[in-house]
Short mmCIF file of C-alpha atoms in Angstrom, two decimals:
data_model
loop_
_atom_site.label_atom_id
_atom_site.label_comp_id
_atom_site.label_asym_id
_atom_site.label_seq_id
_atom_site.Cartn_x
_atom_site.Cartn_y
_atom_site.Cartn_z
CA MET A 21 0.00 0.00 0.00
CA ASP A 22 1.45 3.37 -0.92
CA LYS A 23 1.62 6.28 1.52
CA ALA A 24 -1.25 8.21 -0.08
CA ALA A 25 -3.60 5.21 0.12
CA PHE A 26 -2.55 4.61 3.75
CA ARG A 27 -3.20 8.25 4.67
CA GLN A 28 -6.58 8.23 2.92
CA GLY A 29 -7.54 5.00 4.70
CA LEU A 30 -6.59 6.54 8.04
CA LEU A 31 -8.61 9.69 7.30
CA ASP A 32 -11.62 7.60 6.26
CA PHE A 33 -11.35 5.58 9.49
CA ILE A 34 -11.17 8.74 11.60
CA GLN A 35 -14.18 10.22 9.76
CA ARG A 36 -16.20 7.05 10.48
CA SER A 37 -15.11 7.01 14.14
CA PRO A 38 -16.34 10.08 16.04
CA THR A 39 -16.78 8.01 19.23
CA PRO A 40 -15.27 4.82 20.71
CA PHE A 41 -18.46 2.97 19.72
CA HIS A 42 -18.07 4.02 16.10
CA ALA A 43 -14.34 3.21 16.16
CA VAL A 44 -14.98 -0.33 17.41
CA ARG A 45 -17.67 -0.85 14.75
CA ALA A 46 -15.37 0.46 11.99
CA MET A 47 -12.43 -1.62 13.23
CA SER A 48 -14.61 -4.74 13.55
CA ALA A 49 -15.65 -4.32 9.91
CA ARG A 50 -12.00 -3.99 8.85
CA LEU A 51 -11.05 -7.09 10.84
CA GLU A 52 -13.91 -9.07 9.25
CA GLU A 53 -12.67 -7.97 5.80
CA ALA A 54 -9.19 -9.19 6.78
CA GLY A 55 -10.50 -12.65 7.69
CA PHE A 56 -10.81 -12.31 11.47
CA THR A 57 -13.57 -14.19 13.29
CA ALA A 58 -15.66 -12.52 15.98
CA LEU A 59 -15.74 -14.26 19.37
CA ASP A 60 -18.27 -13.87 22.17
CA GLU A 61 -16.49 -13.44 25.50
CA GLY A 62 -19.41 -15.12 27.28
CA GLN A 63 -19.00 -18.35 25.30
CA ALA A 64 -16.29 -21.01 25.21
CA TRP A 65 -13.86 -20.37 22.37
CA SER A 66 -12.77 -22.98 19.89
CA LEU A 67 -9.48 -21.59 18.59
CA ARG A 68 -7.43 -23.13 15.83
CA SER A 69 -3.75 -22.87 15.03
CA GLY A 70 -3.13 -19.97 12.64
CA GLY A 71 -6.56 -18.48 13.43
CA ARG A 72 -7.41 -14.76 13.46
CA TYR A 73 -9.89 -13.57 16.07
CA TYR A 74 -11.38 -10.53 17.76
CA VAL A 75 -13.70 -9.82 20.65
CA HIS A 76 -15.30 -6.61 21.87
CA ARG A 77 -16.78 -5.54 25.17
CA ASN A 78 -19.61 -3.05 25.60
CA ASP A 79 -19.10 -2.10 21.93
CA SER A 80 -16.42 0.33 23.12
CA SER A 81 -13.28 -1.79 23.48
CA LEU A 82 -11.77 -4.37 21.16
CA ILE A 83 -9.07 -7.03 21.30
CA ALA A 84 -7.76 -8.73 18.15
CA PHE A 85 -5.21 -11.51 18.01
CA THR A 86 -3.77 -14.16 15.74
CA LEU A 87 -2.51 -17.57 16.70
CA GLY A 88 0.74 -18.92 15.35
CA ASP A 89 1.22 -22.41 14.01
CA GLY A 90 3.27 -23.61 17.00
CA ASP A 91 2.77 -24.14 20.71
CA VAL A 92 2.20 -20.88 22.58
CA ALA A 93 4.25 -22.24 25.50
CA ASP A 94 7.23 -22.60 23.16
CA LEU A 95 6.72 -19.54 20.91
CA GLY A 96 5.27 -17.07 23.39
CA PHE A 97 2.93 -14.38 22.12
CA SER A 98 2.76 -10.68 21.32
CA MET A 99 0.00 -8.23 22.11
CA ALA A 100 -0.76 -4.71 21.00
CA GLY A 101 -3.37 -2.40 22.47
CA ALA A 102 -4.91 0.97 21.83
CA HIS A 103 -7.13 3.37 23.72
CA THR A 104 -10.36 4.33 21.94
CA ASP A 105 -11.89 6.97 24.20
CA SER A 106 -10.83 10.54 24.80
CA PRO A 107 -11.95 13.54 26.83
CA CYS A 108 -15.35 14.72 25.68
CA LEU A 109 -18.63 16.21 26.75
CA LYS A 110 -21.28 13.56 27.34
CA ILE A 111 -24.96 14.37 27.13
CA LYS A 112 -26.62 13.61 30.47
CA PRO A 113 -29.64 11.34 30.83
CA ASP A 114 -32.87 13.35 30.44
CA PRO A 115 -30.84 16.39 29.30
CA VAL A 116 -33.35 18.64 27.53
CA MET A 117 -34.01 22.07 29.04
CA SER A 118 -35.84 24.92 27.35
CA ARG A 119 -34.98 28.41 28.54
CA HIS A 120 -35.59 31.83 27.01
CA GLY A 121 -36.66 30.32 23.68
CA ALA A 122 -33.58 28.13 23.32
CA VAL A 123 -33.26 24.39 23.74
CA GLN A 124 -30.32 23.39 25.91
CA LEU A 125 -28.79 19.99 26.54
CA GLY A 126 -27.20 19.19 29.87
CA VAL A 127 -23.68 17.80 29.45
CA GLU A 128 -20.98 16.45 31.74
CA VAL A 129 -17.23 16.39 31.28
CA TYR A 130 -15.66 12.98 30.65
CA GLY A 131 -11.92 12.68 31.15
CA GLY A 132 -9.45 15.51 31.58
CA ALA A 133 -10.94 17.83 28.97
CA LEU A 134 -9.61 21.31 28.24
CA LEU A 135 -12.90 23.17 28.11
CA ALA A 136 -11.97 26.42 26.35
CA PRO A 137 -11.52 24.81 22.89
CA TRP A 138 -15.13 23.55 23.01
CA PHE A 139 -16.60 27.04 23.34
CA ASP A 140 -17.96 29.15 20.45
CA ARG A 141 -17.54 26.50 17.77
CA ASP A 142 -19.96 24.35 15.84
CA LEU A 143 -20.36 20.94 17.46
CA ALA A 144 -21.83 17.68 16.20
CA ILE A 145 -23.44 15.02 18.35
CA ALA A 146 -22.38 11.38 18.11
CA GLY A 147 -22.47 8.34 20.34
CA ARG A 148 -24.59 5.42 21.42
CA VAL A 149 -28.22 5.75 22.44
CA ASP A 150 -29.92 3.10 24.55
CA TYR A 151 -33.68 2.92 24.16
CA ARG A 152 -36.61 0.65 24.96
CA ASN A 153 -38.22 -0.83 21.85
CA ALA A 154 -41.94 -1.56 21.32
CA ASP A 155 -41.80 -4.92 23.12
CA GLY A 156 -39.98 -3.40 26.12
CA ARG A 157 -36.45 -4.67 25.41
CA ILE A 158 -33.47 -2.33 25.72
CA GLN A 159 -31.66 -1.80 22.42
CA CYS A 160 -28.71 0.33 21.31
CA ALA A 161 -28.14 2.42 18.22
CA LEU A 162 -25.17 4.48 17.09
CA VAL A 163 -25.93 8.05 16.11
CA ASP A 164 -23.90 10.71 14.34
CA SER A 165 -25.35 14.06 13.33
CA GLU A 166 -22.54 14.28 10.73
CA GLY A 167 -22.64 18.02 10.99
CA PRO A 168 -22.95 20.84 13.49
CA VAL A 169 -26.12 20.96 15.57
CA ALA A 170 -24.99 22.75 18.72
CA VAL A 171 -22.68 25.36 20.20
CA ILE A 172 -21.48 26.03 23.73
CA PRO A 173 -21.21 29.80 24.07
CA SER A 174 -18.43 31.23 26.16
CA LEU A 175 -19.27 33.49 29.06
CA ALA A 176 -19.58 37.18 28.18
CA ILE A 177 -16.34 39.06 28.94
CA HIS A 178 -18.00 41.32 31.52
CA LEU A 179 -19.02 38.19 33.47
CA ASP A 180 -15.52 36.68 33.38
CA ARG A 181 -12.97 39.41 34.02
CA GLU A 182 -10.09 36.92 34.08
CA ALA A 183 -10.85 35.52 30.58
CA ASN A 184 -7.72 37.09 29.07
CA GLN A 185 -5.37 36.08 31.88
#
């Protein structure tokens, strides 16, 4: 694969992965295309020599591995890992507030976010939504507004005299 194709593939992956849930889904699809088999961590695994496997938990973390052709006790093994989440603003449960003709969503900080870069810029909404379907079962769906739908305004300068410090 040439460098341009690699870069474009990386950019496409990033575009399809605005949240850890989306990243795991995109990576699972790539692993399937590469011949990996999905495993269920709640079931007994039947692994074969030379096999390629992956498993995910909570749709937000993923482990992929391949087995060599020899005995693991003799050959050992290698592992690689990555972190899929990052600091963000999460929409709270039951978040909708309507004040002064504007609809507001309550959010909470996740991780060690620097808040100033989030202010006064167009923001999209993406993530996983859990909902109860018509027969009462809880289901999940991934959502991505794929464009700006919100803004967090910064505090007016006269209300934050230390803003330029």
